[in-house]
Short mmCIF file of C-alpha atoms in Angstrom, two decimals:
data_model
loop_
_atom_site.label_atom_id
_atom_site.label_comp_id
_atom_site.label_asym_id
_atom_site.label_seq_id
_atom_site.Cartn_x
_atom_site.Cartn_y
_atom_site.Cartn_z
CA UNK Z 1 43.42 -13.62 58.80
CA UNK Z 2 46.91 -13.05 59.64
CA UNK Z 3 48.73 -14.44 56.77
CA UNK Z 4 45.76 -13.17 54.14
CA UNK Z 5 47.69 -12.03 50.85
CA UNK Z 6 46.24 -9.12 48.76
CA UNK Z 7 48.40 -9.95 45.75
CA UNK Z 8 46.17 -11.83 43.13
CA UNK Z 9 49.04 -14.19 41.57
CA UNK Z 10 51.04 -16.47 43.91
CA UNK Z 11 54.68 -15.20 44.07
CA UNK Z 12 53.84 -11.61 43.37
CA UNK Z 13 54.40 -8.65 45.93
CA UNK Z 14 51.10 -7.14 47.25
CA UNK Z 15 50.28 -3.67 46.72
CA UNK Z 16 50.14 -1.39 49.03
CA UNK Z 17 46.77 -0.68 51.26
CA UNK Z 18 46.15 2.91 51.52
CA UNK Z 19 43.36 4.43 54.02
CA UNK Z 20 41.80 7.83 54.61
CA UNK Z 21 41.92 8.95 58.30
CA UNK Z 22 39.86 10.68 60.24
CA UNK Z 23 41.44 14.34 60.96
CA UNK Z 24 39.91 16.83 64.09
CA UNK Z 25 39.45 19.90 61.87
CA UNK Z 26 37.06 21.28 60.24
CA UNK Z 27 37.59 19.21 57.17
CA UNK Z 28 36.62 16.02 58.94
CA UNK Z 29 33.75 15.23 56.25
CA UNK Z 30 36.74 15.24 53.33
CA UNK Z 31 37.91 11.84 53.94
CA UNK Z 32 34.95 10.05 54.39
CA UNK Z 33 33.99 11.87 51.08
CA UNK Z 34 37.41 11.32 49.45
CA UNK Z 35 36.62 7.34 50.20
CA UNK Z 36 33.77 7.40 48.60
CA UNK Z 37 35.39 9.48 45.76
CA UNK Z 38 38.11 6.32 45.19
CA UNK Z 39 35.41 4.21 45.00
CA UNK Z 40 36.68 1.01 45.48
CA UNK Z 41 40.00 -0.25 47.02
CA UNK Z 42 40.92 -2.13 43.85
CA UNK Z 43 41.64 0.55 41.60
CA UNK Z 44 44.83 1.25 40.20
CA UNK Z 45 47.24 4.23 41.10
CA UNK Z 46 46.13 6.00 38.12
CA UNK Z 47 42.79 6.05 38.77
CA UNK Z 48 43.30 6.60 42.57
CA UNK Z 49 45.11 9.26 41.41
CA UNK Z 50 43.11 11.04 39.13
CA UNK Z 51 40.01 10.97 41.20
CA UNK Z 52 41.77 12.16 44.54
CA UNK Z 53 43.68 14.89 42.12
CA UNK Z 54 39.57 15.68 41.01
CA UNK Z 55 38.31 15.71 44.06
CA UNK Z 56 40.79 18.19 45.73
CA UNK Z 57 40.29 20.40 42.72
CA UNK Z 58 36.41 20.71 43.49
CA UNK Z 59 36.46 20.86 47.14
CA UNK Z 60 38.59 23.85 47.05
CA UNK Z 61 36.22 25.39 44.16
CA UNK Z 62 33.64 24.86 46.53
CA UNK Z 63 35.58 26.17 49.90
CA UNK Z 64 36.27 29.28 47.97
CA UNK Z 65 32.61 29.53 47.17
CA UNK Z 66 31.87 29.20 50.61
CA UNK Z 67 34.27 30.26 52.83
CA UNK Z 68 35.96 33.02 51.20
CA UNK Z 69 33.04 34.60 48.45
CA UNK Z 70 34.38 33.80 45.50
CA UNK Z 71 31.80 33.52 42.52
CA UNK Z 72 30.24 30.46 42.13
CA UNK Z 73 29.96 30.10 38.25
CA UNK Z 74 28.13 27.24 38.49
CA UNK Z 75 30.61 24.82 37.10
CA UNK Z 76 33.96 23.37 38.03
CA UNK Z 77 35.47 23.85 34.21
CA UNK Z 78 36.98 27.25 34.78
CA UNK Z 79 39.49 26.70 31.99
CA UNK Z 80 36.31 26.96 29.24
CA UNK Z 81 35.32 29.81 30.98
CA UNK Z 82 38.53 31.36 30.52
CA UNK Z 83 38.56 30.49 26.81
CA UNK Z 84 35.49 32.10 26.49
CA UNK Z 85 36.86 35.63 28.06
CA UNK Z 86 39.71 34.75 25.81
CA UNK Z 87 36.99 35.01 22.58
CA UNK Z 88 35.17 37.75 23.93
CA UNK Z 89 38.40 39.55 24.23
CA UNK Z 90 39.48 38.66 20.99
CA UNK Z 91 36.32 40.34 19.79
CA UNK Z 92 37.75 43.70 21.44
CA UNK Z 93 35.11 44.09 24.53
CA UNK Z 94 36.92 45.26 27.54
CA UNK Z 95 37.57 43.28 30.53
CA UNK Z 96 34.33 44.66 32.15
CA UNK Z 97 32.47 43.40 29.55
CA UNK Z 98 33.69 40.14 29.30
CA UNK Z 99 30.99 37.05 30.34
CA UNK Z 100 32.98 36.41 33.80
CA UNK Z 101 34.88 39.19 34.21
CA UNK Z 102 36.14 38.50 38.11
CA UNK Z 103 37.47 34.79 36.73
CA UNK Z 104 41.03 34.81 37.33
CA UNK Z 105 42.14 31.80 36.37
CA UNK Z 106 46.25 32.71 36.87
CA UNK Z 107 46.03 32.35 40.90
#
């Protein structure tokens, strides 16, 4: 309908509708996968945020996996894995030695 409010409370401004769109690259299957990472088009901008701000985080863990090498460690908490070079170090083994020692978690 035409004149359909989204706004839950009379008198209140609606919020605002946002949609994923379908792009011609290569990344085509990232929006319909973002949408179903939102989840629902009732969550709040918090949420919304956090999950897209997830979401883009492990998709380009797993491009780097796939498109340019990089190690897959099996996990998308690099930052533990970084504290745990940071222990080993701490222990005096060399970086060579350390549990992941190509995790560079500066770039």
């Amino acid at each position: 309908p035409a004149k359909a409010s989204r706004s839950r409370r009379p008198g209140r401004p609606a919020p605002p509708l946002y949609f994923t769109s379908r792009g011609s690259s290569q990344s085509e299957a990232m929006h319909r996968l973002l949408r179903a990472a939102i989840g629902s088009t009732t969550c709040g901008t918090v949420r919304a945020e956090h999950a897209v701000g997830s979401f883009i985080y492990r998709w380009n863990i797993d491009r780097g996996i796939d498109k340019l090498g990089d190690v897959d460690y099996h996990t998308y908490h690099h930052e533990t894995l970084a504290v745990i070079n940071s222990i080993a170090a701490s222990f005096g083994l060399e970086t060579d030695d350390l549990p992941f020692p190509k995790l560079n978690i500066n770039e």
